[in-house]
């Protein structure tokens, strides 16, 4: 029975991944038809995410106590939400 549960969930995950790939391919084709290079969009997005991560790291290093306070507050809020 446990093997059936695992195999069915793996099968569902595989089917979901295939559906997402098809959707990504469709979006990519749509962007290309509009004259947008999807690879360039992905490169710019990756660069922006890297810049954002670096900004967060710099802020944490500059003000570690504030970062600990924010993390504790977020943990407290999430803890209360999960306890409901």
Tab-separated table of C-alpha atoms in Angstrom:
chain	number	residue	atom	x	y	z
A	1	UNK	CA	0.000	0.000	0.000
A	2	UNK	CA	2.797	2.441	0.888
A	3	UNK	CA	4.512	1.770	-2.436
A	4	UNK	CA	1.280	2.591	-4.245
A	5	UNK	CA	1.034	5.905	-2.414
A	6	UNK	CA	4.611	6.843	-3.272
A	7	UNK	CA	4.378	5.716	-6.884
A	8	UNK	CA	1.112	7.554	-7.442
A	9	UNK	CA	2.480	10.750	-5.929
A	10	UNK	CA	5.650	10.473	-8.023
A	11	UNK	CA	3.490	9.907	-11.082
A	12	UNK	CA	1.391	12.970	-10.207
A	13	UNK	CA	4.526	15.053	-9.699
A	14	UNK	CA	5.889	13.894	-13.043
A	15	UNK	CA	2.632	14.745	-14.793
A	16	UNK	CA	2.589	18.142	-13.087
A	17	UNK	CA	6.189	18.798	-14.161
A	18	UNK	CA	5.307	17.870	-17.741
A	19	UNK	CA	2.333	20.226	-17.680
A	20	UNK	CA	4.510	23.047	-16.332
A	21	UNK	CA	7.113	22.422	-19.033
A	22	UNK	CA	4.394	22.606	-21.682
A	23	UNK	CA	3.160	25.872	-20.175
A	24	UNK	CA	6.674	27.330	-20.095
A	25	UNK	CA	7.182	26.320	-23.727
A	26	UNK	CA	3.898	28.027	-24.657
A	27	UNK	CA	4.850	31.231	-22.828
A	28	UNK	CA	8.291	31.168	-24.432
A	29	UNK	CA	6.768	30.800	-27.900
A	30	UNK	CA	4.326	33.629	-27.179
A	31	UNK	CA	7.141	35.927	-26.039
A	32	UNK	CA	9.191	35.079	-29.110
A	33	UNK	CA	6.229	35.868	-31.365
A	34	UNK	CA	6.027	39.266	-29.669
A	35	UNK	CA	9.713	39.923	-30.366
A	36	UNK	CA	10.921	39.312	-26.813
A	37	UNK	CA	13.919	37.055	-26.196
A	38	UNK	CA	12.924	34.755	-23.302
A	39	UNK	CA	16.557	33.845	-22.613
A	40	UNK	CA	17.439	37.516	-22.193
A	41	UNK	CA	14.454	38.025	-19.886
A	42	UNK	CA	15.627	35.080	-17.764
A	43	UNK	CA	19.192	36.453	-17.669
A	44	UNK	CA	18.018	39.904	-16.558
A	45	UNK	CA	15.716	38.369	-13.921
A	46	UNK	CA	18.578	36.248	-12.578
A	47	UNK	CA	20.813	39.314	-12.403
A	48	UNK	CA	18.164	41.308	-10.525
A	49	UNK	CA	17.593	38.482	-8.052
A	50	UNK	CA	21.339	38.307	-7.420
A	51	UNK	CA	21.456	42.056	-6.804
A	52	UNK	CA	18.509	41.779	-4.392
A	53	UNK	CA	20.174	38.912	-2.505
A	54	UNK	CA	23.380	40.939	-2.203
A	55	UNK	CA	21.422	43.945	-0.916
A	56	UNK	CA	19.783	41.760	1.756
A	57	UNK	CA	23.148	40.285	2.777
A	58	UNK	CA	24.663	43.762	3.059
A	59	UNK	CA	21.741	44.989	5.172
A	60	UNK	CA	22.010	41.996	7.512
A	61	UNK	CA	25.747	42.499	7.926
A	62	UNK	CA	25.275	46.213	8.600
A	63	UNK	CA	22.466	45.717	11.172
A	64	UNK	CA	22.536	42.149	12.554
A	65	UNK	CA	20.419	42.892	15.652
A	66	UNK	CA	17.657	44.375	13.497
A	67	UNK	CA	17.763	41.304	11.239
A	68	UNK	CA	17.440	39.003	14.265
A	69	UNK	CA	14.476	41.069	15.485
A	70	UNK	CA	12.707	40.813	12.123
A	71	UNK	CA	13.373	37.080	11.960
A	72	UNK	CA	12.011	36.595	15.482
A	73	UNK	CA	8.912	38.652	14.692
A	74	UNK	CA	8.275	36.689	11.500
A	75	UNK	CA	8.749	33.405	13.372
A	76	UNK	CA	6.329	34.534	16.064
A	77	UNK	CA	3.661	35.513	13.547
A	78	UNK	CA	4.082	32.288	11.565
A	79	UNK	CA	4.014	30.304	14.816
A	80	UNK	CA	0.707	31.873	15.841
A	81	UNK	CA	-0.740	31.257	12.386
A	82	UNK	CA	0.373	27.619	12.394
A	83	UNK	CA	-1.057	27.057	15.881
A	84	UNK	CA	-4.585	27.920	14.748
